[in-house]
CSV table of C-alpha atoms and ligand atoms in Angstrom, one decimal:
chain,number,residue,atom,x,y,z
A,1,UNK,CA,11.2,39.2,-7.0
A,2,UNK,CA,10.8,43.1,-6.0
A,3,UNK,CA,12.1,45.0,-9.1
A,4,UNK,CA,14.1,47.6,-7.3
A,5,UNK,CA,16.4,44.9,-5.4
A,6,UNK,CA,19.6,43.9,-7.2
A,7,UNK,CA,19.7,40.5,-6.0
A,8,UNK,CA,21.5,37.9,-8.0
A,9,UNK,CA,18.5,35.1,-9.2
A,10,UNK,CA,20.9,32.2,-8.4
A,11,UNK,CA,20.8,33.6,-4.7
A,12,UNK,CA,17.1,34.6,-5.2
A,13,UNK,CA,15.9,30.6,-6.0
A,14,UNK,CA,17.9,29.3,-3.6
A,15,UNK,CA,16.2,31.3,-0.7
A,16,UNK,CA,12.6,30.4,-2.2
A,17,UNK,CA,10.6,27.8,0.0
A,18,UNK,CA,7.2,26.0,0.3
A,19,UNK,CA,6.6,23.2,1.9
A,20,UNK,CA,5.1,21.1,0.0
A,21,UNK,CA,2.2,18.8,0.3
A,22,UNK,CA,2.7,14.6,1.0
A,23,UNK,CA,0.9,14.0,-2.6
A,24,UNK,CA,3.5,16.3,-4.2
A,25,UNK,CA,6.4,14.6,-2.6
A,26,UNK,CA,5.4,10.9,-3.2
A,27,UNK,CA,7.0,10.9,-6.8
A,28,UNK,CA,10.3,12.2,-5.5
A,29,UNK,CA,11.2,12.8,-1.8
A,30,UNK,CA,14.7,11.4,-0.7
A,31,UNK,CA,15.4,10.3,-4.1
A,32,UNK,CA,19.2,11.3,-5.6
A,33,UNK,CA,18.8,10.4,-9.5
A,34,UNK,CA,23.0,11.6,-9.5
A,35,UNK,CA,23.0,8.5,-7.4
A,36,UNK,CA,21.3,6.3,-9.7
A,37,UNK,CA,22.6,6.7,-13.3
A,38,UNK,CA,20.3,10.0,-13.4
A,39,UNK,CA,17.1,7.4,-13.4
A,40,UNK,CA,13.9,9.3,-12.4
A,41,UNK,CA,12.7,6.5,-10.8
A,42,UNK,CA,14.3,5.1,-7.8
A,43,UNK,CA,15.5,1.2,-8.8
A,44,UNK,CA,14.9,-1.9,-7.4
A,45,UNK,CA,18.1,-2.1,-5.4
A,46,UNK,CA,17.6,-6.1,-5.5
A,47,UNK,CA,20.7,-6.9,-3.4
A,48,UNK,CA,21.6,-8.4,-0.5
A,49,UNK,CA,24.4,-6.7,0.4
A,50,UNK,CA,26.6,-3.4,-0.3
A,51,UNK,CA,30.6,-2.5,-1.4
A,52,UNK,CA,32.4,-1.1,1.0
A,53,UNK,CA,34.9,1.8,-0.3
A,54,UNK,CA,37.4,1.0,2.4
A,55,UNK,CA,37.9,-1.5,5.3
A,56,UNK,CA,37.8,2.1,7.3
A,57,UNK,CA,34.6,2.9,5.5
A,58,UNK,CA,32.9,-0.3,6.8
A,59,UNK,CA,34.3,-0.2,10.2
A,60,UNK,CA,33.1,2.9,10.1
A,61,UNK,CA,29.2,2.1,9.0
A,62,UNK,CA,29.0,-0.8,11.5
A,63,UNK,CA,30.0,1.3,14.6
A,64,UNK,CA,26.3,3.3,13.2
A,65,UNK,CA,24.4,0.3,12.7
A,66,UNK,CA,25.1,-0.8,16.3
A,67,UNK,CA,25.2,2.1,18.2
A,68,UNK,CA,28.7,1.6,19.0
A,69,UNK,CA,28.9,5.7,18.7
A,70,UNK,CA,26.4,8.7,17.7
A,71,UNK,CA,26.0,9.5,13.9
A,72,UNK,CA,28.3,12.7,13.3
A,73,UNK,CA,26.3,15.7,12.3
A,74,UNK,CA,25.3,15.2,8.2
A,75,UNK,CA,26.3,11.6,8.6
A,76,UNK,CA,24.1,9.2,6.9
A,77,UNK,CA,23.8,5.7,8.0
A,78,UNK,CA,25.7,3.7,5.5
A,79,UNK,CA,24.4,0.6,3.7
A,80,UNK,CA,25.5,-2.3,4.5
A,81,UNK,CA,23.3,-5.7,4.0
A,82,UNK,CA,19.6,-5.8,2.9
A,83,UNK,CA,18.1,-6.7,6.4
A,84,UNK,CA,19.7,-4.0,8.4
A,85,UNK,CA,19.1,-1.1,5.2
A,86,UNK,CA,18.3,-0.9,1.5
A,87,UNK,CA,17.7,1.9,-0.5
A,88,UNK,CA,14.0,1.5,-1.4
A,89,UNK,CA,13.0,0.9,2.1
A,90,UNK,CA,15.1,3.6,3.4
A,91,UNK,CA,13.1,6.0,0.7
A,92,UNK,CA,9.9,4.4,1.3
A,93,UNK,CA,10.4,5.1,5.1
A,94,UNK,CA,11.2,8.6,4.6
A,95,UNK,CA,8.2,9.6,2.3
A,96,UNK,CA,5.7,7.6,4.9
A,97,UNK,CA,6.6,9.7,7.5
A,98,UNK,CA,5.6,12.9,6.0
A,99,UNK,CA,1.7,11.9,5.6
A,100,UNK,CA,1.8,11.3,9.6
A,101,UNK,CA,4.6,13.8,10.6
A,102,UNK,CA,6.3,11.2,12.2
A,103,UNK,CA,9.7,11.6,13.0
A,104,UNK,CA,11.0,8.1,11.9
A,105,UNK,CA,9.5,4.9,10.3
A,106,UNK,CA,10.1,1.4,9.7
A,107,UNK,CA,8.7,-1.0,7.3
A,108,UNK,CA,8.2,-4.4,7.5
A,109,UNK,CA,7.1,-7.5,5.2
A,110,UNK,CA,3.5,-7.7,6.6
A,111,UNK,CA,1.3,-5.7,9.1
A,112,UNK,CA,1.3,-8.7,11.4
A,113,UNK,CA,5.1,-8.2,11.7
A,114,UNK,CA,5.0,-4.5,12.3
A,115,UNK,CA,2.8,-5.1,15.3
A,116,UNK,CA,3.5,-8.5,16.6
A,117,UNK,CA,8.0,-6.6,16.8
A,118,UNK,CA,6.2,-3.3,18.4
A,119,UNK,CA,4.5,-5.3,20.8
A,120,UNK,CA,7.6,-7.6,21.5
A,121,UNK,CA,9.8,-4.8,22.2
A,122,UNK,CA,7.7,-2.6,24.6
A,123,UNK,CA,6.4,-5.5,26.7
A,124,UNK,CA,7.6,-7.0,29.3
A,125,UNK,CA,7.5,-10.6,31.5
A,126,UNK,CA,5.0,-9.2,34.2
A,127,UNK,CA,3.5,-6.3,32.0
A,128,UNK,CA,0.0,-5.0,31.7
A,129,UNK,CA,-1.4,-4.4,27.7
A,130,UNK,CA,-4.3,-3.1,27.9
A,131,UNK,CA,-6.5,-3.5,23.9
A,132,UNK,CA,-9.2,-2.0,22.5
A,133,UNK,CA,-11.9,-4.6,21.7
A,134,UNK,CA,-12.4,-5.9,19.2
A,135,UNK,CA,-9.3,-5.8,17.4
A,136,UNK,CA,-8.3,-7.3,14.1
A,137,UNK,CA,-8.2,-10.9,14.6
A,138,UNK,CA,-4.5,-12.1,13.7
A,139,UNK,CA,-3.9,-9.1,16.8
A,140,UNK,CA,-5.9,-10.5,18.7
A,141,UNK,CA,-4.7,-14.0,18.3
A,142,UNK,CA,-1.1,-12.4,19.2
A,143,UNK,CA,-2.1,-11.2,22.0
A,144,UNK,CA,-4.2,-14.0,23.1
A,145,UNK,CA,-1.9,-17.2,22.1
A,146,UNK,CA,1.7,-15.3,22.1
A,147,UNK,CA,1.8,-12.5,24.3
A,148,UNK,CA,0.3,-14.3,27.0
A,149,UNK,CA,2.9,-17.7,26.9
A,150,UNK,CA,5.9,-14.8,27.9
A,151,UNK,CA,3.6,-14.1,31.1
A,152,UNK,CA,2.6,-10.8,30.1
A,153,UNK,CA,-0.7,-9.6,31.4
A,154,UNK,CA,-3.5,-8.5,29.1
A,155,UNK,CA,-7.2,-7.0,29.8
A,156,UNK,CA,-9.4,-5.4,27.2
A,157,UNK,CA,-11.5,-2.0,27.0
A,158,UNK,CA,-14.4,-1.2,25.2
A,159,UNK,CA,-15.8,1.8,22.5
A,160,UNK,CA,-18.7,2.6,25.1
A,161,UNK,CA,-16.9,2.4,28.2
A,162,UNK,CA,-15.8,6.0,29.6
A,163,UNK,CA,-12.2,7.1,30.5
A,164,UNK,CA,-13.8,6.8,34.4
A,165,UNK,CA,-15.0,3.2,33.6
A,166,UNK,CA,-11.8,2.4,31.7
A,167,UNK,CA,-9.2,3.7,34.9
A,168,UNK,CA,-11.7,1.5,37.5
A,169,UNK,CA,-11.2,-1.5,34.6
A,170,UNK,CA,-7.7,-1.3,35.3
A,171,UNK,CA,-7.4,-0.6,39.1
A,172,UNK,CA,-9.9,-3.4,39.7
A,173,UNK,CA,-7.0,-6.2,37.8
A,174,UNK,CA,-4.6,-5.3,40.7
A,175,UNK,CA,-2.2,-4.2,37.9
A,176,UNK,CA,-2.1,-0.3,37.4
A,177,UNK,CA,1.2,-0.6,38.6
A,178,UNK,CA,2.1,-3.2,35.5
A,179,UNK,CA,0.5,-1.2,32.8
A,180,UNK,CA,3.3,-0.5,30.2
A,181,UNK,CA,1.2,-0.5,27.0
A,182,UNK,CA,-2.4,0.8,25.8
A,183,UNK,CA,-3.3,-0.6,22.1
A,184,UNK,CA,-6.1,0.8,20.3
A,185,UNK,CA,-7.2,-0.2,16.9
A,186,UNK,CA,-10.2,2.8,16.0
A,187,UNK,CA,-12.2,3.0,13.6
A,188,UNK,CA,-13.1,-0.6,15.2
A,189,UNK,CA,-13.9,-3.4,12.7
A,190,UNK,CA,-16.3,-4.4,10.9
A,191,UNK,CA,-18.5,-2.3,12.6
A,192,UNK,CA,-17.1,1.5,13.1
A,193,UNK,CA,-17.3,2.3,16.3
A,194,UNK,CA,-14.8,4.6,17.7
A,195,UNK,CA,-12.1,4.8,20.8
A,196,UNK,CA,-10.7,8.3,21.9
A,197,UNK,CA,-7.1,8.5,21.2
A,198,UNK,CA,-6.6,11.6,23.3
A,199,UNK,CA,-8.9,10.2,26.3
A,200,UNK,CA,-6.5,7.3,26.1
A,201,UNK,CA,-3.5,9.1,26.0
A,202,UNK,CA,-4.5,11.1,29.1
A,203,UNK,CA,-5.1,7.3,31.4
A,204,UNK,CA,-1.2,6.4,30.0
A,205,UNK,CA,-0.2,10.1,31.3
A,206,UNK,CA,-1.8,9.6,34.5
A,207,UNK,CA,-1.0,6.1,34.9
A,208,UNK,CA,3.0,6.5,34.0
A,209,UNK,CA,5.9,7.7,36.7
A,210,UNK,CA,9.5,8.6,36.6
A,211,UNK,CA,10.2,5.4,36.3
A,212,UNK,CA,8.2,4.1,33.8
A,213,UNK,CA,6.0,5.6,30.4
A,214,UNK,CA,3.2,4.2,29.2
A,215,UNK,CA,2.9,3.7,25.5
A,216,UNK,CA,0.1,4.0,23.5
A,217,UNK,CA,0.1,2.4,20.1
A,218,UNK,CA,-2.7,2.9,17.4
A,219,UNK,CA,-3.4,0.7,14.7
A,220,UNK,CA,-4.4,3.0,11.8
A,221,UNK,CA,-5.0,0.7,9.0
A,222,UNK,CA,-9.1,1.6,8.1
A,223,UNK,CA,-7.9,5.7,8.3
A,224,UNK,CA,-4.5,6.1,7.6
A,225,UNK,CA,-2.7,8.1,6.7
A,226,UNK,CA,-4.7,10.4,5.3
A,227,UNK,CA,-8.2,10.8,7.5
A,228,UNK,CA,-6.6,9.6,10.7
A,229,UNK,CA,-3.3,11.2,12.5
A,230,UNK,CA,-3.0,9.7,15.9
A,231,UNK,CA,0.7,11.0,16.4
A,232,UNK,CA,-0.8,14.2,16.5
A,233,UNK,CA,-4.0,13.5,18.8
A,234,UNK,CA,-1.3,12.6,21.3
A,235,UNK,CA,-0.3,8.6,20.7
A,236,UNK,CA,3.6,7.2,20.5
A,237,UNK,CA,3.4,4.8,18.1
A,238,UNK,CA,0.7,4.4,14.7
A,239,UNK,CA,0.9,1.1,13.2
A,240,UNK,CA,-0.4,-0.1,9.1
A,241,UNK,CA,-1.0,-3.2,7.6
A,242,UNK,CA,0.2,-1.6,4.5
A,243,UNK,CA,-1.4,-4.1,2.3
A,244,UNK,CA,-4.4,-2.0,2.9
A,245,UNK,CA,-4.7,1.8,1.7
A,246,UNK,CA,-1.2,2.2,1.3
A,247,UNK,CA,-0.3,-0.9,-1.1
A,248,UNK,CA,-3.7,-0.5,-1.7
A,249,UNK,CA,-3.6,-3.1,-5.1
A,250,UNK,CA,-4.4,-6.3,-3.7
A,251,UNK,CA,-0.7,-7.3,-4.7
A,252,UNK,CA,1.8,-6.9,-2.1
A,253,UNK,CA,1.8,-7.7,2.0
A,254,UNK,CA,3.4,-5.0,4.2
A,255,UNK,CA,3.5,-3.1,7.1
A,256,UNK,CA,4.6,-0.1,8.7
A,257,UNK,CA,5.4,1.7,11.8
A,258,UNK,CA,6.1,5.5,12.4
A,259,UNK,CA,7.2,7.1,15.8
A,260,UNK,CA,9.6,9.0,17.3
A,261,UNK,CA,13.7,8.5,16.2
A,262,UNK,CA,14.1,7.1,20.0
A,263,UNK,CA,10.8,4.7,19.4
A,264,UNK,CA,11.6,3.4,15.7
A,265,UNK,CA,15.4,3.3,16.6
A,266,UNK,CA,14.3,0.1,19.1
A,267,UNK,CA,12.0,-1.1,16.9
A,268,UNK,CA,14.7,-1.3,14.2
A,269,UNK,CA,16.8,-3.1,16.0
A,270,UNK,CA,14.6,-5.8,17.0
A,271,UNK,CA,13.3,-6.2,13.3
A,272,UNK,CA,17.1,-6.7,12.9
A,273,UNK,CA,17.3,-9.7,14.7
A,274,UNK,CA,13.7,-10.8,13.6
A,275,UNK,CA,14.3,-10.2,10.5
A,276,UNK,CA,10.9,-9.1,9.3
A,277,UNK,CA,12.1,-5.8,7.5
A,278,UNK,CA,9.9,-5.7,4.1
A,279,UNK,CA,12.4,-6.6,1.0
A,280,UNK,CA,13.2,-4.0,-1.8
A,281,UNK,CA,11.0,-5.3,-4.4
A,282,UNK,CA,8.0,-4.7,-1.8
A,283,UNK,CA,9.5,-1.1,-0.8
A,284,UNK,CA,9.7,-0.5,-4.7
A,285,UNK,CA,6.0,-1.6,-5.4
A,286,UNK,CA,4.6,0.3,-2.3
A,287,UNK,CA,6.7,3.7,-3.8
A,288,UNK,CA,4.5,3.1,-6.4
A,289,UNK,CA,1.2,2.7,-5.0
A,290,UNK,CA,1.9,5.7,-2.7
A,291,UNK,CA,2.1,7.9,-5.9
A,292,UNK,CA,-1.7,7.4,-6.3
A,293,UNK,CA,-2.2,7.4,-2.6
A,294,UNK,CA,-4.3,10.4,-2.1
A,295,UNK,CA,-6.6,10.5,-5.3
A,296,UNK,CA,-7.2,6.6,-4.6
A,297,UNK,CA,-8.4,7.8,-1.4
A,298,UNK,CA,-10.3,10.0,-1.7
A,299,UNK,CA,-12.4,8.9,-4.4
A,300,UNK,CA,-12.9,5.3,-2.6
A,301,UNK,CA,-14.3,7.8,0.6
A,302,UNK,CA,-16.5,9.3,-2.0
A,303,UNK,CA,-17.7,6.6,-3.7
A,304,UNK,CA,-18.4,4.8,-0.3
A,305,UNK,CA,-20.6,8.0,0.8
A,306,UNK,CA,-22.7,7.4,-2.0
A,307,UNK,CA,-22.5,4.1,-1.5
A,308,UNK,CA,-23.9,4.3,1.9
A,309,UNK,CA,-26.7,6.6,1.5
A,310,UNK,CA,-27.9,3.9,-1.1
A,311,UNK,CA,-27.6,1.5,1.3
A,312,UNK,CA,-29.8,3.1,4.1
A,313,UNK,CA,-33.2,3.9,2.0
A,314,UNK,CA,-33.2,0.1,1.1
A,315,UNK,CA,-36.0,-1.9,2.6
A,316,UNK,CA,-34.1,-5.1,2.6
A,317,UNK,CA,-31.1,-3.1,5.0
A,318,UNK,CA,-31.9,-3.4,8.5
A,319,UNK,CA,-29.2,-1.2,10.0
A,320,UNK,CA,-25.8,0.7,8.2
A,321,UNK,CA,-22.6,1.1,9.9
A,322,UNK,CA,-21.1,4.3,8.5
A,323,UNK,CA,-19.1,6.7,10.0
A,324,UNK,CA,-20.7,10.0,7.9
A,325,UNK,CA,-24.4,8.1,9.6
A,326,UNK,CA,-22.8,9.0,13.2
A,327,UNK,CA,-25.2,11.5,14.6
A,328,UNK,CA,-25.0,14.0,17.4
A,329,UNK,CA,-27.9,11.9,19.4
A,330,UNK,CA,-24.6,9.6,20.5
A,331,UNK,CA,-22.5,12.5,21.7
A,332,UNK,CA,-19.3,10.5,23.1
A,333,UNK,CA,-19.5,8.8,19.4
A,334,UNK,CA,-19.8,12.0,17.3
A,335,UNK,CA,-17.5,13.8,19.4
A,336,UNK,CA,-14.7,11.3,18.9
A,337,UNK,CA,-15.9,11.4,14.7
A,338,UNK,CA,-15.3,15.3,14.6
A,339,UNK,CA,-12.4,15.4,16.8
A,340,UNK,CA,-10.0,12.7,15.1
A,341,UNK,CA,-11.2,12.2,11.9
A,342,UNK,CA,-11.3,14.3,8.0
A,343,UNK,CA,-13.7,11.9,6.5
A,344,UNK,CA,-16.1,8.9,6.9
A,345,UNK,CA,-13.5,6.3,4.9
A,346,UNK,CA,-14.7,4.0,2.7
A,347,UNK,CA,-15.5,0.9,5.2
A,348,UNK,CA,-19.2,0.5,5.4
A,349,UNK,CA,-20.9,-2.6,6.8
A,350,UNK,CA,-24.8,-3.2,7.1
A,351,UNK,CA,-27.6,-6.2,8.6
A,352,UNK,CA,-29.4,-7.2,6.0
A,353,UNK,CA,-32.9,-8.5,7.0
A,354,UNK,CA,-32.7,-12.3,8.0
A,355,UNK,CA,-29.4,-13.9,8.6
A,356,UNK,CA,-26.9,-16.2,7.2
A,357,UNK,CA,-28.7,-17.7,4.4
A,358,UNK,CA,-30.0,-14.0,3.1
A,359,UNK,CA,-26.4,-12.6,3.8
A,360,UNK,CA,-24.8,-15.2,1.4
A,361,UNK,CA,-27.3,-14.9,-1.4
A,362,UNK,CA,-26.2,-11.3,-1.8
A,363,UNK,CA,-22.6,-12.3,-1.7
A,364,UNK,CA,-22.9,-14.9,-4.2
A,365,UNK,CA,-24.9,-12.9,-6.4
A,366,UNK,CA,-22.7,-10.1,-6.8
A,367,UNK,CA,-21.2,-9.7,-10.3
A,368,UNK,CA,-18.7,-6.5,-9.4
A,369,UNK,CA,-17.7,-6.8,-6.6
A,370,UNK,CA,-15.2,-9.1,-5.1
A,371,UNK,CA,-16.2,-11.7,-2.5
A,372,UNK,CA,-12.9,-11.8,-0.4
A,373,UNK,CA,-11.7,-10.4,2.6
A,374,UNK,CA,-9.1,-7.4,2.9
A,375,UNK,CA,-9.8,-3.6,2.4
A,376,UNK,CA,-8.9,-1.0,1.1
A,377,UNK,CA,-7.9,-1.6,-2.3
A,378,UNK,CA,-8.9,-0.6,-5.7
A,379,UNK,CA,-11.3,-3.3,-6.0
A,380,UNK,CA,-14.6,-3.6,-3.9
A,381,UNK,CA,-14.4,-6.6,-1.7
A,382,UNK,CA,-17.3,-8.1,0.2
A,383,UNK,CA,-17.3,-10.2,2.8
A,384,UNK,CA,-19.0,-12.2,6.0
A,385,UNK,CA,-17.7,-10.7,9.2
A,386,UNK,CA,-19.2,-13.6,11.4
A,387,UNK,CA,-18.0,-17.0,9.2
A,388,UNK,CA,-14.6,-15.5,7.8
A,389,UNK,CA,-12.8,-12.5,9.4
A,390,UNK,CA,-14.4,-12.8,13.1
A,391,UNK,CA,-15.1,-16.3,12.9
A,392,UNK,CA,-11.9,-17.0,15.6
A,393,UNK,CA,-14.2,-14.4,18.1
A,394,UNK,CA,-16.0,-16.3,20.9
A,395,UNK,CA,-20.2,-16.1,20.2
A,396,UNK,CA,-20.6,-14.1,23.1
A,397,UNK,CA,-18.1,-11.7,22.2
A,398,UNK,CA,-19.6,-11.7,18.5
A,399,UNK,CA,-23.1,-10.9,20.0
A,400,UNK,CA,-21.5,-7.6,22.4
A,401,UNK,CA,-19.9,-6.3,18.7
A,402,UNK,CA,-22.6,-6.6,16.8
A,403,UNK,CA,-21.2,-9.0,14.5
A,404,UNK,CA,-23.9,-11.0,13.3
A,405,UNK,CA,-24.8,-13.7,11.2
A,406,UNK,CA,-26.9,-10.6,9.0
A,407,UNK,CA,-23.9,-8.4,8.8
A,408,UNK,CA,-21.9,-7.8,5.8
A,409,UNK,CA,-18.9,-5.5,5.4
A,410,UNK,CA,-17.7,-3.5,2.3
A,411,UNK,CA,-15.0,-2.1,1.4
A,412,UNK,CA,-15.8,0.5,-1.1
A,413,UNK,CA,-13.0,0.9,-3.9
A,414,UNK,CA,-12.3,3.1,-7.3
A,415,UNK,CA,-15.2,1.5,-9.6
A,416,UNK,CA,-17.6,3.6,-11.0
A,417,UNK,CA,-20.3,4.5,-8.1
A,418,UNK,CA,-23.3,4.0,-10.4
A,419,UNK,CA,-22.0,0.1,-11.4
A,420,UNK,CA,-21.4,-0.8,-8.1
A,421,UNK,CA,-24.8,0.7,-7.2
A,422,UNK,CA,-26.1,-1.4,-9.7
A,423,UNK,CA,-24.3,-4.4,-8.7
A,424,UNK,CA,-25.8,-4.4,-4.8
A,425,UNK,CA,-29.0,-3.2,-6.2
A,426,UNK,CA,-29.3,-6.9,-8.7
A,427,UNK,CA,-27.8,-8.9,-5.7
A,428,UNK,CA,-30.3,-7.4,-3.0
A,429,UNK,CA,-33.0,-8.2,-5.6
A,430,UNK,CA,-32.0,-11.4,-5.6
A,431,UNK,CA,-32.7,-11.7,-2.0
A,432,UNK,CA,-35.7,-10.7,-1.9
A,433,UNK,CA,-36.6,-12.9,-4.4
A,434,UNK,CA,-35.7,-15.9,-2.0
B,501,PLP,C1,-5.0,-6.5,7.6
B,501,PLP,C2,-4.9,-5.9,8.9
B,501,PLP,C3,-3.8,-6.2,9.7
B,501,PLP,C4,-2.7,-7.3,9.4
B,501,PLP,O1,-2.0,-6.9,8.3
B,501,PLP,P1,-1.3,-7.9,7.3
B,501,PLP,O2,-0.6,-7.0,6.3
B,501,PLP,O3,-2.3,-8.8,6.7
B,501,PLP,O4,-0.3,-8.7,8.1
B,501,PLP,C5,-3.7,-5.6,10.9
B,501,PLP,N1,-4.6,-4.7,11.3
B,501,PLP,C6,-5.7,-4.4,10.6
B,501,PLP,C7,-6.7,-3.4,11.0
B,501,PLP,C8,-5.8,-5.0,9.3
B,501,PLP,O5,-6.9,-4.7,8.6
């Protein structure tokens, strides 16, 4: 404070201001202790449903909770049964939106429910969904087996098809006029290649009138929410399974979805009457994890850059798909890599030389690192893109991703780098020793 100013301190403090980072906000952020016995830690609020102070109190709440009339300025929606509100999910919600900037967020039990209510809600009997392929295969079974029996329409782009190519895609259906929805899942997996948020953004723009907006929803899972912001490159909706990064423990299934207040507001509702919403003792845990969020992170990204270069000198690896190895000799890719993303992640997947029978001796030989499927955890887990998490993908399909029986994904976690080196180093050996 300036010496000369006679300024009482009380005043002073109050006026001071930073805003401060996610990571320094994650132990606290829309947390009342006074409202908790003065416990640091936000309880498991493991109820089902909530004391009213008055009959005119919970009149009062339900005319919120259904819209009946607007919230009065300061007015904070009032609890009032586990699968409309609860306090760890409402503080969960809050302190996810701040990584993305999102306006408003709702959680839900799994990743699967957080996109299977999005898509629900914004689509229509007679709609057009236009996906980015390949997407993650329960998604893709969604959209296949479930979207499809309500008669809504779906067609699917490509990572080397060009906004030109992808506008001609749709007029050729003979349903530009049914569009209502462009999905995008980028970084694509296993393999990493990468769809242009923005580019996308711009065909919905074109594409919507007066009457009618297209969305476009991004599933964020391999990036988010630290590398990846697709609210701010322009999209409506981002999506997690946050089993992955978020949870990031191997212990708890969840999802999330972030958006505007009008966009989560609908989305709410619906997981109202689904009844997916995540339960407290998942909210609770996932407070947790996001604690550790960041330095998780960023030390599985550095890990995984190590990781990678590793990889690429070996003379049993064919071929590594990395983001950091995206070069400027494939333009549209690296100009999508230094547009929309602050690192290379921690997914890595490479061809080993041979096929199925060399790709499983390395898996079975590892000693570290998890054979399972999932990412982003604290663990390293390795897997078999073409027999486990793809194996629902059509042949043909398979063959235009590159998604081979010689192709193994990783998913890099906290370990020490030079044991995990190790680790692929004795299983390789034991490949090449047949
Ligand atoms: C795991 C995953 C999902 C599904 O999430 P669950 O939490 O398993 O329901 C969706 N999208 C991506 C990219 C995923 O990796």
């Amino acid at each position: 404070m300036p010496r000369n100013v006679t300024f009482p301190l009380k005043a002073y403090n109050r006026m001071k201001k930073r805003d401060f980072h996610p990571e320094s906000l994650m132990m606290s952020y829309g947390y009342k202790p006074e409202l908790s016995e003065g416990a640091l830690k936000c309880p498991i609020f493991q109820t089902s449903t909530f004391v009213f102070k008055s009959a005119e109190e919970g009149k009062s709440f339900f005319e919120v909770a259904y819209m009946h009339r607007e919230k009065r300025p300061q007015e904070e929606v009032g609890l009032i049964y586990s699968r409309l509100n609860n306090p760890d999910l409402e503080i969960l919600e809050d302190r996810l939106t701040l990584w993305d900037k999102a306006e408003d967020c709702a959680v839900f039990e799994s990743g699967m429910s957080a996109i299977s209510t999005v898509l629900l809600e914004f689509l229509n009997p007679g709609d057009l969904l236009l996906y980015s392929s390949p997407v993650y295969g329960g998604t893709h079974h969604f959209i296949h087996h479930v979207l499809t029996k309500f008669g809504i329409n779906i067609l699917c782009f490509t990572a080397d098809q060009s906004k030109d190519e992808i506008i001609e895609l749709i007029e050729c259906s003979g349903l530009s006029n049914n569009l209502a929805m462009i999905y995008i899942e980028t970084p694509a997996n296993p393999t990493n290649s990468l769809i242009d948020i923005e580019s996308s953004k711009s065909i919905a723009v074109e594409l919507s009138n007066e009457n009618k907006e297209i969305l476009v929803a991004v599933d964020n899972t391999f990036m988010g929410p630290l590398w990846q912001h697709p609210l701010q490159l322009g999209a409506d909706i981002v999506l997690y399974s946050a089993t992955k990064y978020i949870g990031g423990h191997s212990d708890v299934i969840a999802g999330a979805c972030m958006g505007s207040k009008e966009i989560i507001a609908r989305i709410k509702t619906l997981r109202t009457f689904l009844g997916n919403m995540a339960g407290p003792w998942t909210g609770w845990l996932l407070m947790r994890s996001l604690e550790t969020l960041k330095p998780r992170m960023e030390l599985q990204a550095a890990n995984a850059a190590r990781v990678a270069t590793y990889l690429i000198q070996h003379l049993l690896i064919e071929k590594v798909y990395y983001l950091g190895f995206i070069t400027e000799e494939n333009p549209a890719q690296y100009n999508i890599y230094k547009k929309q993303y602050e690192s290379a992640g921690a997914m890595i997947s490479f061809d080993i030389i041979g096929g199925e029978k060399e790709a499983f001796t390395f898996l079975n030989n590892l000693k570290l690192i998890k054979l399972a499927v999932s990412l982003g955890s604290t663990e390293s887990l390795a897997e078999h893109p073409a027999s486990m998490t793809h194996v629902d993908i059509s042949p043909d399909e398979r063959k235009v991703h590159s998604i081979s029986e010689k192709l193994i994904r990783l998913s890099i976690g906290v370990e020490n780098v030079d044991d995990l080196i190790w680790d692929i180093e004795q299983a390789l050996a034991e490949v090449k020793m047949g």
